[in-house]
Coordinates of C-alpha atoms and ligand atoms in Angstrom, one line a residue:
Chain A
X1 CA 0.0 0.0 0.0
X2 CA 2.5 2.6 1.1
X3 CA 5.1 1.3 -1.3
X4 CA 2.5 1.6 -4.0
X5 CA 1.8 5.2 -3.1
X6 CA 5.5 5.8 -3.1
X7 CA 5.9 4.6 -6.7
X8 CA 2.9 6.6 -7.8
X9 CA 4.4 9.7 -6.3
X10 CA 7.8 9.0 -8.0
X11 CA 6.1 8.5 -11.3
X12 CA 4.1 11.8 -10.9
X13 CA 7.2 13.7 -10.0
X14 CA 9.0 12.3 -13.0
X15 CA 6.2 13.3 -15.4
X16 CA 6.1 16.8 -13.8
X17 CA 9.8 17.2 -14.3
X18 CA 9.6 16.2 -18.0
X19 CA 6.6 18.4 -18.6
X20 CA 8.1 21.5 -17.0
X21 CA 11.4 20.8 -18.8
X22 CA 9.7 20.3 -22.2
X23 CA 7.4 23.4 -21.8
X24 CA 10.4 25.5 -20.8
X25 CA 12.5 24.4 -23.7
X26 CA 9.8 25.1 -26.2
X27 CA 9.0 28.5 -24.6
X28 CA 12.6 29.7 -24.6
X29 CA 13.3 28.4 -28.1
X30 CA 10.3 30.3 -29.4
X31 CA 10.5 33.5 -27.5
X32 CA 14.2 34.0 -27.1
X33 CA 16.1 31.9 -29.6
X34 CA 13.7 32.4 -32.5
X35 CA 12.1 35.8 -31.9
X36 CA 15.0 37.7 -30.3
X37 CA 18.2 36.2 -31.5
X38 CA 17.2 35.0 -35.0
X39 CA 14.5 37.5 -36.1
X40 CA 15.9 40.4 -34.1
X41 CA 12.8 41.5 -32.2
X42 CA 13.1 43.2 -28.9
X43 CA 11.7 41.0 -26.2
X44 CA 8.3 40.0 -27.7
X45 CA 5.2 41.4 -26.2
X46 CA 2.8 39.0 -24.5
X47 CA 0.0 39.4 -27.0
X48 CA 2.1 38.1 -30.0
X49 CA 0.8 34.6 -30.7
X50 CA 1.9 31.5 -32.5
X51 CA -1.6 30.5 -33.4
X52 CA -4.5 33.1 -33.5
X53 CA -6.8 33.0 -30.5
X54 CA -4.6 30.6 -28.6
X55 CA -2.4 32.0 -25.9
X56 CA 1.3 31.1 -26.3
X57 CA 1.6 29.6 -22.9
X58 CA -1.1 27.0 -23.7
X59 CA 0.9 25.9 -26.7
X60 CA 4.0 25.6 -24.6
X61 CA 2.2 23.6 -22.0
X62 CA 0.7 21.3 -24.6
X63 CA 4.1 20.8 -26.2
X64 CA 5.4 20.0 -22.7
X65 CA 2.7 17.4 -22.3
X66 CA 3.7 15.8 -25.6
X67 CA 7.3 15.8 -24.7
X68 CA 6.6 14.3 -21.2
X69 CA 4.6 11.5 -22.8
X70 CA 7.3 10.8 -25.4
X71 CA 9.9 10.8 -22.6
X72 CA 7.8 8.5 -20.5
X73 CA 7.2 6.0 -23.3
X74 CA 10.8 6.0 -24.6
X75 CA 12.4 6.2 -21.2
X76 CA 14.6 9.1 -22.3
X77 CA 13.4 11.1 -19.4
X78 CA 14.9 14.0 -17.4
X79 CA 13.1 12.8 -14.3
X80 CA 14.6 9.3 -14.6
X81 CA 18.0 10.9 -15.3
X82 CA 18.1 13.0 -12.1
X83 CA 16.9 10.1 -10.0
X84 CA 19.9 8.1 -11.5
X85 CA 17.7 5.4 -12.9
X86 CA 19.0 5.4 -16.5
X87 CA 21.7 2.8 -17.0
X88 CA 25.0 4.0 -18.2
X89 CA 25.5 3.4 -21.9
X90 CA 21.8 3.2 -22.8
X91 CA 20.6 5.4 -25.6
X92 CA 17.9 6.8 -23.3
X93 CA 20.5 8.1 -21.0
X94 CA 22.4 9.7 -23.9
X95 CA 19.2 11.3 -25.2
X96 CA 18.2 12.6 -21.7
X97 CA 21.7 14.0 -21.3
X98 CA 21.4 15.8 -24.6
X99 CA 18.1 17.2 -23.5
X100 CA 19.6 18.4 -20.3
X101 CA 22.4 20.1 -22.2
X102 CA 19.8 21.8 -24.5
X103 CA 18.0 23.2 -21.4
X104 CA 21.3 24.5 -20.1
X105 CA 22.1 26.1 -23.5
X106 CA 18.8 27.9 -23.9
X107 CA 19.0 29.1 -20.3
X108 CA 22.4 30.6 -21.0
X109 CA 21.2 32.3 -24.2
X110 CA 18.1 33.6 -22.3
X111 CA 20.3 34.9 -19.5
X112 CA 22.5 36.7 -22.0
X113 CA 19.6 38.4 -23.6
X114 CA 17.8 39.3 -20.4
X115 CA 20.9 40.9 -18.8
X116 CA 21.6 43.0 -21.9
X117 CA 25.2 41.9 -21.9
X118 CA 27.1 44.1 -24.3
X119 CA 30.8 44.2 -24.8
X120 CA 30.4 47.4 -26.8
X121 CA 28.9 49.1 -23.7
X122 CA 31.9 48.1 -21.7
X123 CA 34.9 48.6 -24.0
X124 CA 34.1 51.4 -26.5
X125 CA 36.5 54.3 -26.4
X126 CA 34.0 56.6 -24.7
X127 CA 33.2 54.0 -22.0
X128 CA 36.8 53.3 -21.4
X129 CA 37.3 57.0 -20.9
X130 CA 34.5 57.2 -18.3
X131 CA 36.0 54.2 -16.5
X132 CA 39.3 56.0 -16.3
X133 CA 37.7 59.0 -14.9
X134 CA 36.0 57.3 -12.0
X135 CA 38.9 55.1 -11.1
X136 CA 41.4 58.0 -11.1
X137 CA 39.0 59.9 -8.8
X138 CA 38.4 57.0 -6.5
X139 CA 42.2 56.4 -6.3
X140 CA 42.9 60.0 -5.4
X141 CA 40.8 60.4 -2.3
X142 CA 40.3 63.8 -0.8
X143 CA 41.0 63.6 2.9
X144 CA 39.2 66.8 4.0
X145 CA 36.1 64.7 4.8
X146 CA 38.1 62.1 6.7
X147 CA 37.0 63.2 10.2
X148 CA 33.3 63.2 9.1
X149 CA 33.8 59.7 7.5
X150 CA 35.4 58.3 10.6
X151 CA 32.6 59.5 12.9
X152 CA 30.1 58.1 10.4
X153 CA 31.7 54.7 10.4
X154 CA 32.0 54.7 14.2
X155 CA 28.2 55.2 14.2
X156 CA 27.9 52.2 11.8
X157 CA 30.0 50.0 14.1
X158 CA 27.9 50.9 17.1
X159 CA 24.7 50.5 15.2
X160 CA 25.8 47.0 14.2
X161 CA 26.8 46.3 17.8
X162 CA 23.4 47.4 19.2
X163 CA 21.6 45.3 16.5
X164 CA 23.6 42.3 17.6
X165 CA 23.2 42.8 21.4
X166 CA 19.5 43.6 21.2
X167 CA 18.9 40.6 19.1
X168 CA 20.5 38.3 21.6
X169 CA 17.7 37.6 24.2
X170 CA 15.1 36.8 21.6
X171 CA 17.5 34.7 19.6
X172 CA 18.5 32.7 22.6
X173 CA 15.0 31.9 23.7
X174 CA 13.7 31.2 20.2
X175 CA 16.6 29.0 19.3
X176 CA 15.8 26.5 22.1
X177 CA 12.2 26.5 20.9
X178 CA 13.3 25.9 17.3
X179 CA 15.6 22.9 18.1
X180 CA 14.0 19.7 16.8
X181 CA 15.7 17.5 19.4
X182 CA 14.2 19.5 22.3
X183 CA 10.8 20.0 20.8
X184 CA 9.8 16.5 19.6
X185 CA 8.1 14.8 22.6
X186 CA 4.7 16.4 22.5
X187 CA 2.2 17.6 19.9
X188 CA 2.1 21.2 20.9
X189 CA 5.9 21.4 21.1
X190 CA 6.1 20.1 17.6
X191 CA 3.6 22.8 16.6
X192 CA 5.6 25.6 18.2
X193 CA 8.7 24.2 16.6
X194 CA 7.1 24.2 13.1
X195 CA 5.6 27.6 13.4
X196 CA 8.8 29.2 14.7
X197 CA 10.9 27.5 12.0
X198 CA 8.6 28.7 9.2
X199 CA 8.5 32.2 10.7
X200 CA 12.2 32.7 11.1
X201 CA 12.8 31.1 7.6
X202 CA 10.4 33.6 6.1
X203 CA 11.9 36.6 8.0
X204 CA 15.4 35.5 7.0
X205 CA 14.4 35.2 3.3
X206 CA 13.7 39.0 3.3
X207 CA 16.9 40.9 2.7
X208 CA 18.0 43.3 5.5
X209 CA 17.9 46.0 2.8
X210 CA 14.1 45.5 2.4
X211 CA 13.7 45.6 6.2
X212 CA 15.5 48.9 6.2
X213 CA 13.1 50.3 3.7
X214 CA 10.2 49.1 5.8
X215 CA 11.6 50.6 9.0
X216 CA 12.6 53.9 7.4
X217 CA 8.9 54.3 6.7
X218 CA 7.8 53.1 10.1
X219 CA 10.2 55.2 12.3
X220 CA 11.9 58.1 10.5
X221 CA 15.1 57.9 8.4
X222 CA 18.4 57.5 10.4
X223 CA 20.5 55.0 12.3
X224 CA 17.5 53.7 14.4
X225 CA 15.6 52.1 11.5
X226 CA 18.9 50.7 10.2
X227 CA 19.5 49.1 13.6
X228 CA 16.0 47.7 13.7
X229 CA 16.4 46.2 10.2
X230 CA 19.7 44.5 11.2
X231 CA 18.2 43.4 14.5
X232 CA 15.3 41.6 12.8
X233 CA 17.7 39.9 10.4
X234 CA 20.1 39.0 13.1
X235 CA 17.4 37.3 15.2
X236 CA 16.3 35.2 12.3
X237 CA 19.9 34.3 11.4
X238 CA 21.1 33.5 14.9
X239 CA 18.0 31.4 15.7
X240 CA 18.9 29.3 12.7
X241 CA 22.6 29.0 13.6
X242 CA 21.9 28.5 17.3
X243 CA 19.2 25.9 16.9
X244 CA 21.3 23.9 14.4
X245 CA 24.1 23.9 17.0
X246 CA 21.6 22.6 19.6
X247 CA 20.4 19.9 17.2
X248 CA 24.1 18.8 16.9
X249 CA 24.9 18.2 20.5
X250 CA 25.8 14.9 22.0
X251 CA 22.5 13.6 23.4
X252 CA 24.4 11.5 26.1
X253 CA 24.6 14.2 28.8
X254 CA 21.0 15.2 28.2
X255 CA 19.9 11.6 28.7
X256 CA 22.1 11.3 31.8
X257 CA 20.7 14.5 33.4
X258 CA 17.1 13.4 32.6
X259 CA 17.7 10.0 34.2
X260 CA 18.5 11.7 37.6
X261 CA 14.9 13.0 37.7
X262 CA 15.9 16.6 36.8
X263 CA 13.3 19.1 35.7
X264 CA 13.1 20.2 32.1
X265 CA 14.8 23.5 32.6
X266 CA 17.6 21.8 34.5
X267 CA 18.0 19.3 31.7
X268 CA 18.5 22.1 29.2
X269 CA 20.7 24.1 31.5
X270 CA 23.1 21.3 32.5
X271 CA 22.7 19.0 29.5
X272 CA 22.5 21.4 26.6
X273 CA 23.8 24.8 27.5
X274 CA 27.4 23.8 28.4
X275 CA 27.7 22.1 25.0
X276 CA 26.6 25.2 23.0
X277 CA 27.8 28.2 25.0
X278 CA 31.2 28.6 23.2
X279 CA 29.8 28.0 19.7
X280 CA 27.0 30.5 20.5
X281 CA 29.6 33.1 21.5
X282 CA 31.5 32.5 18.3
X283 CA 28.4 32.9 16.1
X284 CA 27.5 36.1 17.9
X285 CA 30.8 37.7 17.4
X286 CA 30.8 36.7 13.7
X287 CA 27.3 38.2 13.4
X288 CA 28.5 41.5 14.7
X289 CA 31.2 41.4 12.1
X290 CA 28.6 40.6 9.3
X291 CA 26.4 43.3 10.7
X292 CA 29.1 46.0 10.3
X293 CA 29.3 45.1 6.6
X294 CA 25.5 45.0 6.2
X295 CA 25.1 48.3 8.1
X296 CA 27.1 50.1 5.4
X297 CA 24.8 48.8 2.7
X298 CA 21.7 49.5 4.7
X299 CA 22.9 53.1 5.1
X300 CA 22.5 53.5 1.4
X301 CA 18.7 53.4 1.7
X302 CA 18.7 55.8 4.7
X303 CA 19.7 53.5 7.5
X304 CA 22.3 56.0 8.8
X305 CA 26.1 55.8 9.3
X306 CA 28.7 55.6 6.7
X307 CA 26.3 54.1 4.1
X308 CA 24.1 57.2 4.1
X309 CA 27.2 59.4 3.8
X310 CA 28.4 57.4 0.9
X311 CA 25.0 57.7 -0.8
X312 CA 25.1 61.5 -0.4
X313 CA 28.5 62.0 -2.0
X314 CA 27.7 59.5 -4.7
X315 CA 24.6 61.4 -5.7
X316 CA 26.7 64.6 -5.9
X317 CA 29.2 62.7 -8.1
X318 CA 32.0 63.7 -5.8
X319 CA 34.1 60.7 -6.6
X320 CA 37.2 61.8 -4.7
X321 CA 35.2 61.9 -1.5
X322 CA 33.5 58.6 -2.4
X323 CA 37.0 57.2 -2.7
X324 CA 37.8 58.3 0.8
X325 CA 34.6 56.8 2.2
X326 CA 35.2 53.5 0.4
X327 CA 38.8 53.4 1.8
X328 CA 37.5 53.9 5.3
X329 CA 34.9 51.2 4.9
X330 CA 37.4 48.7 3.5
X331 CA 39.8 49.4 6.4
X332 CA 37.2 49.0 9.1
X333 CA 35.7 45.9 7.6
X334 CA 39.1 44.3 7.3
X335 CA 40.0 45.1 10.9
X336 CA 36.7 43.7 12.1
X337 CA 37.1 40.6 10.1
X338 CA 40.6 40.1 11.4
X339 CA 39.8 40.7 15.0
X340 CA 36.6 38.6 15.0
X341 CA 38.5 35.7 13.3
X342 CA 41.2 35.9 16.0
X343 CA 38.7 36.0 18.9
X344 CA 36.8 33.0 17.4
X345 CA 40.0 31.1 17.0
X346 CA 40.9 31.7 20.6
X347 CA 37.5 30.4 21.7
X348 CA 37.9 26.9 20.3
Chain B
X1 CA 11.8 -8.8 48.3
X2 CA 10.8 -7.9 44.9
X3 CA 12.0 -4.5 43.7
X4 CA 11.2 -4.4 40.1
X5 CA 8.8 -6.4 38.0
X6 CA 8.4 -6.2 34.2
X7 CA 5.3 -7.9 32.8
X8 CA 5.1 -8.7 29.1
X9 CA 7.0 -5.5 28.3
X10 CA 7.3 -4.7 24.6
X11 CA 8.8 -1.8 22.6
X12 CA 8.2 -1.2 18.9
X13 CA 10.1 1.8 17.5
X14 CA 8.2 4.1 15.2
X15 CA 10.1 2.6 12.2
X16 CA 8.7 -0.8 13.1
X17 CA 11.7 -2.4 14.8
X18 CA 10.5 -4.7 17.6
X19 CA 13.3 -4.1 20.1
X20 CA 11.6 -5.8 23.1
X21 CA 9.1 -8.6 22.7
X22 CA 7.0 -9.4 25.7
X23 CA 9.8 -9.3 28.3
X24 CA 8.8 -10.6 31.7
X25 CA 11.4 -10.2 34.4
X26 CA 11.4 -9.8 38.1
X27 CA 14.3 -8.3 40.1
X28 CA 14.8 -8.9 43.8
X29 CA 16.5 -6.4 46.1
X30 CA 20.2 -6.9 46.3
X31 CA 20.6 -8.7 43.0
X32 CA 23.3 -8.0 40.5
X33 CA 21.8 -8.9 37.2
X34 CA 23.8 -9.0 34.0
X35 CA 21.9 -8.5 30.8
X36 CA 23.7 -10.1 27.9
X37 CA 23.0 -10.6 24.2
X38 CA 24.2 -9.6 20.8
X39 CA 24.5 -6.0 19.8
X40 CA 21.0 -5.0 18.7
X41 CA 19.2 -7.6 20.9
X42 CA 17.5 -4.9 22.9
X43 CA 19.6 -4.5 26.1
X44 CA 19.8 -0.7 26.0
X45 CA 16.1 -0.4 25.1
X46 CA 15.3 -2.6 28.1
X47 CA 17.2 -0.4 30.5
X48 CA 15.7 2.8 29.2
X49 CA 12.2 1.4 29.4
X50 CA 12.8 0.6 33.1
X51 CA 13.4 4.3 34.0
X52 CA 11.1 5.5 31.2
X53 CA 13.7 7.3 29.1
X54 CA 12.0 5.3 26.4
X55 CA 8.2 4.7 26.4
X56 CA 7.3 1.0 26.2
X57 CA 4.6 0.3 23.7
X58 CA 3.0 -2.5 25.8
X59 CA 3.2 -4.2 29.1
X60 CA 3.6 -3.2 32.7
X61 CA 6.4 -1.9 34.9
X62 CA 6.0 -2.4 38.7
X63 CA 8.6 -0.7 40.9
X64 CA 8.6 -1.2 44.7
X65 CA 5.0 -2.4 44.4
X66 CA 3.5 0.4 42.4
X67 CA 2.7 0.6 38.7
X68 CA 4.9 3.2 37.1
X69 CA 4.2 2.4 33.4
X70 CA 2.1 5.5 32.7
X71 CA 3.1 8.1 35.4
X72 CA 4.1 11.5 34.1
X73 CA 5.3 14.9 35.2
X74 CA 6.4 15.3 38.8
X75 CA 5.7 11.7 39.6
X76 CA 7.8 10.5 36.8
X77 CA 10.7 12.7 37.9
X78 CA 10.5 11.4 41.4
X79 CA 10.5 7.9 40.1
X80 CA 13.5 8.5 38.0
X81 CA 15.4 10.0 40.9
X82 CA 15.1 6.7 42.7
X83 CA 17.0 4.9 39.9
X84 CA 20.6 5.8 39.0
X85 CA 22.0 5.2 35.6
X86 CA 25.5 5.0 34.1
X87 CA 26.4 4.8 30.4
X88 CA 29.0 3.4 28.0
X89 CA 30.1 7.0 27.1
X90 CA 30.0 8.2 30.7
X91 CA 27.9 11.2 29.6
X92 CA 29.5 13.7 31.9
X93 CA 29.4 17.4 31.2
X94 CA 33.0 17.7 30.2
X95 CA 33.4 21.5 30.7
X96 CA 32.3 21.3 34.3
X97 CA 34.3 20.2 37.4
X98 CA 34.1 16.7 38.7
X99 CA 32.3 18.0 41.8
X100 CA 29.7 19.9 39.7
X101 CA 29.1 16.7 37.7
X102 CA 28.6 14.7 40.9
X103 CA 26.2 17.3 42.3
X104 CA 24.1 17.0 39.1
X105 CA 23.0 13.6 40.4
X106 CA 21.0 15.6 43.1
X107 CA 19.2 17.8 40.6
X108 CA 15.9 16.0 41.3
X109 CA 16.0 17.3 44.9
X110 CA 17.3 20.8 44.3
X111 CA 15.2 23.7 43.1
X112 CA 15.6 24.7 39.5
X113 CA 16.8 28.2 40.3
X114 CA 19.1 27.1 43.2
X115 CA 20.8 24.5 40.9
X116 CA 21.3 27.0 38.1
X117 CA 23.0 29.5 40.3
X118 CA 25.0 26.7 42.0
X119 CA 23.4 27.0 45.4
X120 CA 23.5 23.4 46.7
X121 CA 22.9 22.7 50.5
X122 CA 26.2 22.0 52.3
X123 CA 25.0 18.5 53.2
X124 CA 24.8 17.7 49.5
X125 CA 28.3 19.0 48.9
X126 CA 29.6 16.8 51.7
X127 CA 27.7 13.9 50.3
X128 CA 29.2 14.5 46.9
X129 CA 32.7 14.5 48.3
X130 CA 31.9 11.3 50.2
X131 CA 30.7 9.6 47.1
X132 CA 33.9 10.7 45.3
X133 CA 35.8 9.0 48.1
X134 CA 33.8 5.8 47.6
X135 CA 34.9 5.6 44.0
X136 CA 38.5 6.7 45.0
X137 CA 38.9 10.0 43.2
X138 CA 38.2 12.6 45.9
X139 CA 41.5 14.3 45.0
X140 CA 40.1 15.1 41.5
X141 CA 37.0 17.0 42.7
X142 CA 38.0 20.3 41.3
X143 CA 39.5 19.4 37.9
X144 CA 37.5 19.5 34.7
X145 CA 35.6 16.3 34.0
X146 CA 36.9 16.0 30.5
X147 CA 40.6 16.0 31.7
X148 CA 40.1 12.6 33.4
X149 CA 40.8 9.2 31.8
X150 CA 37.9 7.0 30.8
X151 CA 37.9 4.8 33.9
X152 CA 38.0 7.9 36.1
X153 CA 35.1 9.5 34.2
X154 CA 33.0 6.3 34.7
X155 CA 33.8 6.5 38.4
X156 CA 32.6 10.1 38.5
X157 CA 29.4 8.9 36.7
X158 CA 29.0 6.3 39.5
X159 CA 29.4 9.0 42.1
X160 CA 26.8 11.1 40.3
X161 CA 24.4 8.2 40.4
X162 CA 25.1 7.6 44.1
X163 CA 23.9 11.2 44.8
X164 CA 20.4 9.9 44.1
X165 CA 20.7 7.3 46.8
X166 CA 19.0 5.1 44.3
X167 CA 17.3 1.8 45.1
X168 CA 18.3 0.5 41.7
X169 CA 21.4 1.2 39.5
X170 CA 21.1 0.7 35.8
X171 CA 24.4 0.4 33.9
X172 CA 24.4 0.3 30.1
X173 CA 27.6 -1.4 29.0
X174 CA 29.6 0.6 31.6
X175 CA 33.0 -0.9 30.6
X176 CA 32.6 -1.3 26.8
X177 CA 34.8 1.8 26.2
X178 CA 37.5 0.8 28.7
X179 CA 40.6 -1.3 28.5
X180 CA 40.6 -4.6 30.4
X181 CA 42.4 -3.5 33.6
X182 CA 40.2 -0.4 33.9
X183 CA 37.1 -2.5 33.2
X184 CA 37.8 -4.6 36.2
X185 CA 38.4 -1.6 38.4
X186 CA 35.0 -0.1 37.4
X187 CA 33.3 -3.4 37.8
X188 CA 34.8 -3.8 41.3
X189 CA 33.2 -0.5 42.3
X190 CA 29.9 -1.7 41.0
X191 CA 30.3 -4.9 42.9
X192 CA 31.2 -3.0 46.1
X193 CA 28.1 -0.8 45.7
X194 CA 26.0 -3.9 45.3
X195 CA 27.4 -5.9 48.2
X196 CA 28.3 -3.2 50.7
X197 CA 25.7 -0.5 50.0
X198 CA 23.0 -3.1 49.3
X199 CA 22.1 -1.5 46.0
X200 CA 20.4 -3.6 43.3
X201 CA 22.2 -3.5 40.0
X202 CA 21.0 -4.2 36.4
X203 CA 24.0 -4.1 34.1
X204 CA 24.3 -4.7 30.4
X205 CA 27.6 -6.6 29.7
X206 CA 29.4 -7.8 26.7
X207 CA 32.0 -10.2 28.2
X208 CA 30.8 -13.4 29.8
X209 CA 33.9 -13.5 32.0
X210 CA 32.8 -10.3 33.6
X211 CA 29.2 -11.7 33.9
X212 CA 30.5 -14.8 35.7
X213 CA 32.8 -12.8 38.0
X214 CA 30.5 -10.0 39.1
X215 CA 26.8 -10.9 38.6
X216 CA 24.5 -13.0 40.7
X217 CA 22.1 -13.7 37.8
X218 CA 22.2 -13.5 34.1
X219 CA 19.4 -12.6 31.7
X220 CA 20.0 -13.1 28.0
X221 CA 18.1 -11.3 25.3
X222 CA 17.9 -12.4 21.7
X223 CA 15.9 -10.2 19.2
X224 CA 14.0 -8.6 22.1
X225 CA 13.1 -12.0 23.7
X226 CA 14.4 -13.3 27.0
X227 CA 16.0 -16.6 26.1
X228 CA 17.9 -17.3 29.3
X229 CA 17.3 -16.3 32.9
X230 CA 19.4 -18.0 35.5
X231 CA 22.8 -18.4 37.2
X232 CA 25.8 -17.3 35.2
X233 CA 27.4 -20.6 36.0
X234 CA 24.8 -22.4 33.9
X235 CA 25.8 -20.7 30.7
X236 CA 27.8 -23.5 29.0
X237 CA 29.0 -23.9 25.4
X238 CA 25.5 -24.9 24.3
X239 CA 23.8 -21.9 25.9
X240 CA 26.5 -19.6 24.6
X241 CA 25.9 -20.7 21.0
X242 CA 22.2 -20.4 21.5
X243 CA 22.5 -16.8 22.8
X244 CA 25.2 -15.5 20.5
X245 CA 24.8 -17.7 17.4
X246 CA 26.4 -20.8 16.0
X247 CA 29.6 -19.0 14.8
X248 CA 30.3 -17.1 18.0
X249 CA 33.5 -17.8 19.9
X250 CA 33.9 -16.7 23.5
X251 CA 36.5 -14.1 24.2
X252 CA 37.9 -13.6 27.7
X253 CA 38.7 -10.4 29.4
X254 CA 41.2 -10.7 32.2
Ligands
LIG401 N1 15.6 5.1 18.3 C1 15.5 3.9 17.6 N2 14.7 3.9 16.5 C2 14.6 2.7 15.8 N3 15.2 1.6 16.1 C3 16.0 1.6 17.2 C4 16.2 2.7 18.0 N4 17.0 2.4 19.0 C5 17.3 1.1 18.8 N5 16.7 0.6 17.8 C6 16.8 -0.8 17.3 O1 16.2 -1.6 18.3 C7 17.0 -2.8 18.4 C8 17.5 -2.9 19.8 O2 18.5 -1.9 20.0 P1 19.3 -1.7 21.4 O3 18.3 -1.7 22.5 O4 20.2 -0.5 21.3 O5 20.1 -3.0 21.5 P2 21.5 -3.3 22.3 O6 21.6 -2.3 23.4 O7 21.3 -4.7 22.8 O8 22.6 -3.3 21.3 C9 18.1 -2.7 17.4 O9 17.6 -3.4 16.2 C10 18.2 -1.3 17.1 O10 18.6 -1.1 15.7
LIG402 MG1 23.2 -1.0 23.6

């Protein structure tokens, strides 16, 4: 019964794979390779159709179905290939490999077209001249703004520090509640675990830059929204790192403490905490280091500190000053990186 | 005289493995029972079912006359605190001192907050030192647990279990990670605790020579079923092959 369901699921997945692969191949061949590369259209508008009154996507989908059926009947299937079920040396495997290469090729062509790659734009005489102008300015920094840049980067470092420290309590509590090995023995614990995992994964998938935009609308522009953005991102990242570390512990001491009749909090404190304390400290220091780098980027959208200053001079096209700021950022990032690596080394 | 009684105890793991199959066993006070059997025969599962670190799927556990099969919460914790346990890998908290590790045996009788801030009653500290003396390593009380040798760590684990003043001591292959000389030393401490302190011991063992030397009774498991229950002296060649399989050869540990 369950074995049967398993094979049905596998078969369905295989068909889905071949169908999507087929439809994608036909779609890109038509839209990109034929229309753009060979005919020379600009990216075709959606209403242009292969057959009157039938939307293109329906034709692609249908072609995909035909390809999936052909693949299934012949055995030259992408789905079977990725599952490693085509025997080496068979013609089906060779055909499926060709098909996979074709997918890779059209994806590369599409990518080239979509990103507007143009060697002319990069290396024509006029462009080379522009490149020379910005590099020569960047490489001859004006140090008049150095004091201002230094105070801005100090602001950035403190901002990153506050984001890390304020994220700590929530990260610690949530990480224990997000560790599978601690949350498996009752239904509601598994529920909390699942919800927290989903929530932190979701929050982490939103870039800190986007959080910064959100918080600059919420509270007004400046270092505060930048700090909030980093704090939110730090919580979601630390919860992941911490909880994975908790899941990695030796279960032996936990079992030993539990066998003495200890209470749940005592089991965690004596069985888990000693095993994760040092790695936690190391992750936290590394986060601060990462946050300094992120804080400079977040400053670009109004999150305060050196990033905001960089943004102002860049908009004024004062490239000598921009050069100074970049230099200061590079220096501080390098020092932070070096110091945090040394501290983390000393911890193990 | 009965301390522990298992009635038709079974454990089926979620993946379908039947680790214990209707095990019926009764343990008298003062016995030193050796549980033997091939690796995978269910010895560890049996021990963990007794103190409910693993939930049995079926059957009954009677301890000191009361049914403990389904107790939970505070009751379960009090029950566990009456049973000490030591492990093959010692399972000490390596970063903590030997004394702190021994004190952890008393967690069941110390408040959560007091234990976290390290506020143990002086009587417990004295008891911890006494227990370290019993296992012969009082001089190591203040060194880190992970700086000790394997045999010393297992003795710390014994001292930790003694903090519970347990009525029963479970030992899951306590000497399987130790060399022969150290094995005997640890086994002698277990024997001493059994005879002099009157503590009942149930101990999983690999080597029959140790079983014959230290246990008063042997119980053999084979695929989760009790296939032998009797005096260690009765385990002859024929029984040995029955328990360990036709191709097995007995190895001695001296
Ligand atoms: N958590 C578990 N999940 C599934 N099967 C397990 C688990 N723990 C043990 N088993 C299986 O149960 C059987 C008995 O294991 P165990 O009690 O560890 O035996 P022993 O201690 O005698 O080596 C083995 O087949 C083992 O693979
Ligand atoms: Mg075992």
